[in-house]
Short mmCIF file of C-alpha atoms in Angstrom, two decimals:
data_model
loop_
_atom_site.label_atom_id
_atom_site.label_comp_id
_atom_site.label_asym_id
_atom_site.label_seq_id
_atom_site.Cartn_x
_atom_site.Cartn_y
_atom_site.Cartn_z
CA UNK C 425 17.68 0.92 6.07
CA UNK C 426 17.63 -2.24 3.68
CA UNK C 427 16.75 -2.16 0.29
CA UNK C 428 15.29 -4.24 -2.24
CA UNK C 429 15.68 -4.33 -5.95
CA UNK C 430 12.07 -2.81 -7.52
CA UNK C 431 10.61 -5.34 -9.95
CA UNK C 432 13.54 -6.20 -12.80
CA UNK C 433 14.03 -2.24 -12.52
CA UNK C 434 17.45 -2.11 -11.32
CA UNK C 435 16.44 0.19 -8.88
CA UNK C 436 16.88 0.28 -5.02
CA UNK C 437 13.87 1.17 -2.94
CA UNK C 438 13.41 0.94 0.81
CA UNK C 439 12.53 -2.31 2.76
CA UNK C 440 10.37 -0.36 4.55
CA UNK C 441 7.76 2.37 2.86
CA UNK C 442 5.94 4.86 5.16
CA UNK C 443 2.42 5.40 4.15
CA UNK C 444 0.90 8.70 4.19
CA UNK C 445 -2.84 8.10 4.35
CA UNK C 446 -2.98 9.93 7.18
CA UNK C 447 -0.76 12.79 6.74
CA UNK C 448 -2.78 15.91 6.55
CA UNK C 449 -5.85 14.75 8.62
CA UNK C 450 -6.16 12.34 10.76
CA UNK C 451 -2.62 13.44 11.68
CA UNK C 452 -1.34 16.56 12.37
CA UNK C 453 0.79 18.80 10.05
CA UNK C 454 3.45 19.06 13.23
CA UNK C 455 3.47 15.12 13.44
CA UNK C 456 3.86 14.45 9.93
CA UNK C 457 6.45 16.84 9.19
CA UNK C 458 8.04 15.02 12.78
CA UNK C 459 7.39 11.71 11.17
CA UNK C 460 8.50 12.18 7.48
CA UNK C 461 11.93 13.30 9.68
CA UNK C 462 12.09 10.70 11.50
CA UNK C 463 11.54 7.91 8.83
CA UNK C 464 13.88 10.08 6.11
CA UNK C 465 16.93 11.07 8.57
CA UNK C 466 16.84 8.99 11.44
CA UNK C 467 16.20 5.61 9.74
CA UNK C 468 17.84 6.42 6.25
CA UNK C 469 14.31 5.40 4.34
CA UNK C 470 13.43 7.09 1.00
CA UNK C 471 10.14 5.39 0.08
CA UNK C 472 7.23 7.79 0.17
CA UNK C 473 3.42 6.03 -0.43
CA UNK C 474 0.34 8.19 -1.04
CA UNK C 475 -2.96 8.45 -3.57
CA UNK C 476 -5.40 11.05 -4.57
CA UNK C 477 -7.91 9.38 -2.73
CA UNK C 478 -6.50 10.05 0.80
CA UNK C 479 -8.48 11.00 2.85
CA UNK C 480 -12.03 11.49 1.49
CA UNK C 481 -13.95 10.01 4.44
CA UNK C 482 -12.06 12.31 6.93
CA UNK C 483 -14.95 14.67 6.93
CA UNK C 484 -17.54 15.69 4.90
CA UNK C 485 -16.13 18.62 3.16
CA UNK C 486 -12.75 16.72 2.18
CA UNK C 487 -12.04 16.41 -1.63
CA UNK C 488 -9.63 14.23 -1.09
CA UNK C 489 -5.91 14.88 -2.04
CA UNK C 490 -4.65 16.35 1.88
CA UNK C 491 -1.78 13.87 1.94
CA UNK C 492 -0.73 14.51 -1.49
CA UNK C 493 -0.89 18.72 -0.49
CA UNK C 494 0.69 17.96 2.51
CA UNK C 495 3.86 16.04 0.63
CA UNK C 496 3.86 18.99 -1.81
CA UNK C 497 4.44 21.33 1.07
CA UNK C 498 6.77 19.42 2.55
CA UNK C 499 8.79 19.13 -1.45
CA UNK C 500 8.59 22.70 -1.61
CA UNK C 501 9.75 23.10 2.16
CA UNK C 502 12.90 21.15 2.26
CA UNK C 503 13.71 20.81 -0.87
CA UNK C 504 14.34 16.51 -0.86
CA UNK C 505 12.26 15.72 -3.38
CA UNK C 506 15.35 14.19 -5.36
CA UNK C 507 15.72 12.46 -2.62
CA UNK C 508 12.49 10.55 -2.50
CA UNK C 509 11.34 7.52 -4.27
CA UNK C 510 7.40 8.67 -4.35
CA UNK C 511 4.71 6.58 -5.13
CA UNK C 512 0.68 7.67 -5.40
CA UNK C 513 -2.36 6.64 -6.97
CA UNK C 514 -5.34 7.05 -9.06
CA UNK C 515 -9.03 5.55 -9.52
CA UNK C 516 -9.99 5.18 -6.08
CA UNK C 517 -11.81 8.57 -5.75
CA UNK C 518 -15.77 8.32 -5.59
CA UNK C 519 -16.97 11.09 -8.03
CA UNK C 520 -19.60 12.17 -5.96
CA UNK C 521 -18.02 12.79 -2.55
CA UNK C 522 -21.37 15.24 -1.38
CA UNK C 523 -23.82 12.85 -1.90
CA UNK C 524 -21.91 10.10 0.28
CA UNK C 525 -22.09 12.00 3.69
CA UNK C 526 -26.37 11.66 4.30
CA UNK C 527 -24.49 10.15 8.14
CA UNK C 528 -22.66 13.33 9.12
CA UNK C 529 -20.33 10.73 11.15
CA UNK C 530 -19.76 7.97 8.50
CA UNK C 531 -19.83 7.91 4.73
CA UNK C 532 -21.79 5.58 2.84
CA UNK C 533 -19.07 3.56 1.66
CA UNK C 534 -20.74 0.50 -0.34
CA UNK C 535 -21.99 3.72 -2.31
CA UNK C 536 -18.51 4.85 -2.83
CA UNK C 537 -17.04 1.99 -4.06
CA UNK C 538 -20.05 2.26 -7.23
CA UNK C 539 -18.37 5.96 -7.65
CA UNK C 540 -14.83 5.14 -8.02
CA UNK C 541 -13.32 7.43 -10.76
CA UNK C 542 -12.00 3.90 -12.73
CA UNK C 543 -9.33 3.62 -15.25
CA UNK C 544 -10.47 4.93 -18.29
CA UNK C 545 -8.16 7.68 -20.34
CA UNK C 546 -9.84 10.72 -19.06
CA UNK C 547 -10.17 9.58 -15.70
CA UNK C 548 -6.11 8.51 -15.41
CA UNK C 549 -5.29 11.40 -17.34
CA UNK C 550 -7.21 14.04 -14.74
CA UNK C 551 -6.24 12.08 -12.07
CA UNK C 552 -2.52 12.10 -12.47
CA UNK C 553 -2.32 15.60 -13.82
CA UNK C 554 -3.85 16.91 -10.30
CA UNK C 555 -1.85 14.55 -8.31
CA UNK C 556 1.21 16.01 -9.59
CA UNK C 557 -0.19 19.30 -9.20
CA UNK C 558 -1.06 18.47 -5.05
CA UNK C 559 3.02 17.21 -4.85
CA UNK C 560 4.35 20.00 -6.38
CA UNK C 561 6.32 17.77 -8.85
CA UNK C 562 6.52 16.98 -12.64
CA UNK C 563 6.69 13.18 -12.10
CA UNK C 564 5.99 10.35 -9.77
CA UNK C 565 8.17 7.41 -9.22
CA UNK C 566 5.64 4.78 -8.80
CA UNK C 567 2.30 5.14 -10.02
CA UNK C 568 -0.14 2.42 -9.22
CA UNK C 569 -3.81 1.55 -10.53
CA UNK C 570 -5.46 2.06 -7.10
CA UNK C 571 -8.33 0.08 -7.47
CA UNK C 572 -8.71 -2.10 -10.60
CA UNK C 573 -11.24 -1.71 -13.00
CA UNK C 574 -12.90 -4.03 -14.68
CA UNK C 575 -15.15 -1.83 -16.86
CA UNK C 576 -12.79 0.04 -18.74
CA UNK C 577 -11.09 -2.16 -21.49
CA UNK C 578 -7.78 -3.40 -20.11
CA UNK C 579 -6.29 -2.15 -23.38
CA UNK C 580 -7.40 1.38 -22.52
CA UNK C 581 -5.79 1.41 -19.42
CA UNK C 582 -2.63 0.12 -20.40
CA UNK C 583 -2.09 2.54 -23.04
CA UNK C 584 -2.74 5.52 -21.13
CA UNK C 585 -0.39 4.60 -18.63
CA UNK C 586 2.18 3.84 -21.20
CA UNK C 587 1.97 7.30 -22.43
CA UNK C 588 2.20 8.87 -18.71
CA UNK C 589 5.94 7.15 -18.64
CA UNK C 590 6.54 7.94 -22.34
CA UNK C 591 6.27 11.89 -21.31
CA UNK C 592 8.20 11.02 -18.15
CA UNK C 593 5.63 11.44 -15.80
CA UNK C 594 5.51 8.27 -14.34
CA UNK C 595 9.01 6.44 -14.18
CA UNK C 596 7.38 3.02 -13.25
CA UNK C 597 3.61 1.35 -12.93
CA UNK C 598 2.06 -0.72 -10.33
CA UNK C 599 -1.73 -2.17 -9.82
CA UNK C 600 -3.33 -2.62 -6.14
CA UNK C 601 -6.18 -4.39 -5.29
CA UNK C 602 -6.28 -7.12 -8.32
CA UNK C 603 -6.71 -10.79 -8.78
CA UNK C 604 -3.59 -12.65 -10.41
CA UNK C 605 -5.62 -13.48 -13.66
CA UNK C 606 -5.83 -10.13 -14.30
CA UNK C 607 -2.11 -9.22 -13.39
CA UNK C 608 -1.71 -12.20 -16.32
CA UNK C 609 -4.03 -10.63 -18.70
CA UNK C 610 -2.02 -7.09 -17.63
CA UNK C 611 1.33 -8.98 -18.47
CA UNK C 612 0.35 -10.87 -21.99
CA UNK C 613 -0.66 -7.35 -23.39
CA UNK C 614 1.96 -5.29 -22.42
CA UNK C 615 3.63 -7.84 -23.38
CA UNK C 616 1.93 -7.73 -27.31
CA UNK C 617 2.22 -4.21 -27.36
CA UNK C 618 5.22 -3.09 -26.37
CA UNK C 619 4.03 -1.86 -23.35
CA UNK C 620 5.58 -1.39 -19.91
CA UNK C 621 4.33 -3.59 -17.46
CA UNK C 622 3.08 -3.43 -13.90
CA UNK C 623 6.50 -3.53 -11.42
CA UNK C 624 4.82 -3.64 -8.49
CA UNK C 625 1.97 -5.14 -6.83
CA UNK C 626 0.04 -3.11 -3.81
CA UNK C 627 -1.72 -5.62 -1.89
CA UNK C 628 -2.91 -6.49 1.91
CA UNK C 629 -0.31 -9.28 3.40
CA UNK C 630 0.50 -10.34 6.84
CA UNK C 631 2.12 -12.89 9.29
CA UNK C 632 -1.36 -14.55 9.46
CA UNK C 633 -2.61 -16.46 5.80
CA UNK C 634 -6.49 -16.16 4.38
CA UNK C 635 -8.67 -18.59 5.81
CA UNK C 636 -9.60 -21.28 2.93
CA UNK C 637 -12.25 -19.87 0.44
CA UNK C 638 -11.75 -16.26 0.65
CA UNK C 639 -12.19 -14.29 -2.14
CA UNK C 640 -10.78 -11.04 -1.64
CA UNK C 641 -9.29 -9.13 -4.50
CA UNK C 642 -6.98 -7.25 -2.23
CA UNK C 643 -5.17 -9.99 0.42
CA UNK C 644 -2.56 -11.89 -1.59
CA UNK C 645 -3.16 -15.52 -1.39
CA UNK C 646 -0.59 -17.99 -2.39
CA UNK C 647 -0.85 -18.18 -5.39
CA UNK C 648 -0.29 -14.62 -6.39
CA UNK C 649 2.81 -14.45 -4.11
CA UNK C 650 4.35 -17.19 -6.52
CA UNK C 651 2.87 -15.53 -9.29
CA UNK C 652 4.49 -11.98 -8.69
CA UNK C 653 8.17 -13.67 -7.81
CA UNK C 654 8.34 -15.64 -11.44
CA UNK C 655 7.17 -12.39 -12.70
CA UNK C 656 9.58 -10.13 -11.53
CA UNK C 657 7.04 -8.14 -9.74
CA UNK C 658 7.82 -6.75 -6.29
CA UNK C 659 4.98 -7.13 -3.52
CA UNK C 660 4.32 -4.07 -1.78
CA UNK C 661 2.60 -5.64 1.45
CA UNK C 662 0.02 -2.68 3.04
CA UNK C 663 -1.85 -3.20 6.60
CA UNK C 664 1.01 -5.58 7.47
CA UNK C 665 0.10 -5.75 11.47
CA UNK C 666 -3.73 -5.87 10.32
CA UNK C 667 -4.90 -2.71 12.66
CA UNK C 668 -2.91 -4.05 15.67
CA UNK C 669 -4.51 -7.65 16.13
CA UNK C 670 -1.23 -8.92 17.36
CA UNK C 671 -0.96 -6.65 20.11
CA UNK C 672 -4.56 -6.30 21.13
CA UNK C 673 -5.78 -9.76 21.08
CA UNK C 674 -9.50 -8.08 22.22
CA UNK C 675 -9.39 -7.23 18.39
CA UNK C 676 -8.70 -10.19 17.19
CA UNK C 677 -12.88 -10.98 17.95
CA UNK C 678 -14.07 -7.25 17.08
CA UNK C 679 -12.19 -6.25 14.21
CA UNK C 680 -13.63 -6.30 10.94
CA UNK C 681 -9.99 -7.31 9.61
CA UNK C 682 -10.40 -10.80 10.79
CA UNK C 683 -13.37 -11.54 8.80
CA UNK C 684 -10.81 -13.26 6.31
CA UNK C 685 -8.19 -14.86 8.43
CA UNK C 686 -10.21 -16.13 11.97
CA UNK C 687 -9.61 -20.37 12.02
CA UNK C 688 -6.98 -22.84 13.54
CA UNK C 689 -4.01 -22.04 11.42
CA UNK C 690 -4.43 -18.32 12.44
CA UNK C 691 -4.58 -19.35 16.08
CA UNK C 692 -1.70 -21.37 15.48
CA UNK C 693 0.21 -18.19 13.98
CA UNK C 694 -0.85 -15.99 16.92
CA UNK C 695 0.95 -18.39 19.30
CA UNK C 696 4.07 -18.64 17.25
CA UNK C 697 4.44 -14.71 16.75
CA UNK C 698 3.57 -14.45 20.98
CA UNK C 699 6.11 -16.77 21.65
CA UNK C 700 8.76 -15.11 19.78
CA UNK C 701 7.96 -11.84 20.58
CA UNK C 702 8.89 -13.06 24.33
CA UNK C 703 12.02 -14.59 23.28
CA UNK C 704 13.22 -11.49 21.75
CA UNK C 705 11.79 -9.34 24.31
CA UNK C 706 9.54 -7.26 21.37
CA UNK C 707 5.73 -6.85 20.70
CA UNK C 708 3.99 -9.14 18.63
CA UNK C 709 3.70 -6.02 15.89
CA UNK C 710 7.42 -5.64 15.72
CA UNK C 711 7.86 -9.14 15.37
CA UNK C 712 5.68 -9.31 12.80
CA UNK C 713 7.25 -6.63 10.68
CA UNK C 714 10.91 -8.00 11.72
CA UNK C 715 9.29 -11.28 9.89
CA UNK C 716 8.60 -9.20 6.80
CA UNK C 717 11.28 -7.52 6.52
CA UNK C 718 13.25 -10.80 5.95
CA UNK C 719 10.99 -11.71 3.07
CA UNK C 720 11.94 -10.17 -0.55
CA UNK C 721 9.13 -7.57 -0.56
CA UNK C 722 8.42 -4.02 0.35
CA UNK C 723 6.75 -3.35 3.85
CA UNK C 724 4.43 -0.47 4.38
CA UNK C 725 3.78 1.10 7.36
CA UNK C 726 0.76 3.52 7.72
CA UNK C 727 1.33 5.02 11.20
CA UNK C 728 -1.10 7.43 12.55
CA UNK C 729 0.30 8.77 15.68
CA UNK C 730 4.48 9.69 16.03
CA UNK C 731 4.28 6.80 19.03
CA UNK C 732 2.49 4.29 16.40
CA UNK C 733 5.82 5.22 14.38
CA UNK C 734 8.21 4.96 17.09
CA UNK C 735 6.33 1.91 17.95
CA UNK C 736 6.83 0.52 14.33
CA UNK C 737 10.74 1.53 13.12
CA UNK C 738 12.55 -0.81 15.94
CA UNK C 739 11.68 -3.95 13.39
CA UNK C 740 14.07 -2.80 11.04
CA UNK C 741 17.36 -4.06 13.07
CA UNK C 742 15.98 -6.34 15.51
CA UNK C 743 17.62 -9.96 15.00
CA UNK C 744 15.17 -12.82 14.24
CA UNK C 745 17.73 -15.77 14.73
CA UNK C 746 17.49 -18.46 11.09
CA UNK C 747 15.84 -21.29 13.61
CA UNK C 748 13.25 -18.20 14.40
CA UNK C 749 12.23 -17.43 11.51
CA UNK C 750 11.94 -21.18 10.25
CA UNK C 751 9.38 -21.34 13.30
CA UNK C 752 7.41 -18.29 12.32
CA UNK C 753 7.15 -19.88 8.98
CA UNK C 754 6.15 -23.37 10.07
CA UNK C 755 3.20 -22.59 12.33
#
């Protein structure tokens, strides 16, 4: 498994992070446990991602945290969580999960994202306390401001967090979600106050670029990729084969995903990534991730099935040639 260095941190993390959004419902105990085996002994990877939040919308009687529970088990099971570099969440979980479900088949999710717990003190402060509660664990490696929140003051925020690594709860923060200014306005103050700052940055990136003029807070645009490597901030790139578009190209006219990428340089980048993926005899997907894997970032996988996974851990060692990889980047 490569590694990267995390942030200016000195410290080694996986190239590739599995995500554990599913872990606990939408898969199966069996499977995870299979997976997390798979991913920790078979590939050599140590880079664990999870939140509080996952997976509320399962069904209507979740209170969120069964991926969390499920890593706890697993701590308390084999005994590896030394082992680990473990990174969760907070903010992301609506308040009122009840009154979300009036669809038994589909919460009301524009009415979730009004209910996010945010970033104040007491909010942070409950949220971390039950995390580590769910993991079995007195501290988290990575903790990350799920979703950012602009109606706490910034200062609040940043204070509380600072405290969580003063106790030793949190060894190092992160932010997902968030426009650069604010990762700016996060940097000048920790910066005034002595504060540790933000070493890693949770956001949606791909093979395929935003289409001009979107505005999404959570797909990194270019700007923000420059941004985070004069900063010293490592990208930690989630959804990077965008819900299989490059496999399925039926999704690439169905799936919500595409809502900020469809245009000509995106058609152009589909044809670039088939090509290859024919040269190399691979899928598109593994290409893809093969592709990110040579950039200086963190790439999270989120499989849901142990075939998804198998499907998924070949892009570690295949070999993208140098002329490749120029072509990938050129399209």
């Amino acid at each position: 498994m490569q590694t990267t260095t995390l942030g200016n941190t000195g410290t080694q993390v996986s190239k590739l992070a599995l995500g554990c959004m599913l872990m606990g419902t939408a898969t199966s105990e069996a499977d995870s446990v299979e997976m997390l085996h798979r991913y920790v002994d078979g590939a050599g990877g140590s880079f664990l991602d999870t939140a509080d939040c996952y997976a509320w919308w399962s069904r209507p009687e979740s209170q969120g945290g069964e991926s969390e529970e499920l890593l706890g088990r697993w701590f308390a099971q084999t005994g590896r969580r030394d082992e680990i570099f473990l990174a969760t969440k907070g903010t992301a979980l609506p308040r009122d999960l009840p009154g979300l479900w009036s669809n038994p088949q589909e919460p009301d999710w524009a009415k979730a994202r009004q209910q996010f717990a945010g970033a104040s003190r007491a909010a942070l402060t409950s949220a971390l306390e039950a995390s580590l509660r769910r993991l079995g664990t007195d501290y988290v490696d990575l903790y990350y401001v799920h979703v950012d929140d602009l109606a706490t003051p910034l200062e609040e925020t940043l204070e509380t967090l600072a405290g969580f690594v003063t106790a030793g709860k949190v060894k190092h923060l992160g932010w997902s979600n968030v426009r650069t200014w604010r990762l700016e306005s996060i940097r000048q103050l920790c910066d005034r106050y002595g504060w540790p700052a933000p070493v890693a940055v949770q956001q949606q990136h791909s093979y395929l670029r935003p289409r001009p003029g979107s505005e999404s807070a959570s797909i990194v645009g270019y700007d923000q990729l420059d941004y985070l490597q004069r900063h010293a901030q490592t990208l930690v790139a989630y959804s990077p084969i965008l819900k299989g578009v490059y496999d399925v190209p039926e999704k690439r006219t169905t799936s919500h995903v595409m809502t900020e990428y469809a245009g000509p340089d995106t058609d152009a980048r589909f044809a670039a990534v088939e090509k290859i993926a024919a040269e190399v005899g691979a899928t598109p997907n593994q290409v893809v991730l093969a592709w990110l894997l040579r950039q200086d970032l963190v790439t999270l996988i989120g499989p849901r099935t142990l075939p998804q996974y198998d499907s998924a851990v070949p892009a570690v060692g295949p070999s993208l040639t140098d002329a490749q990889v120029a072509y990938l980047d050129a399209a």
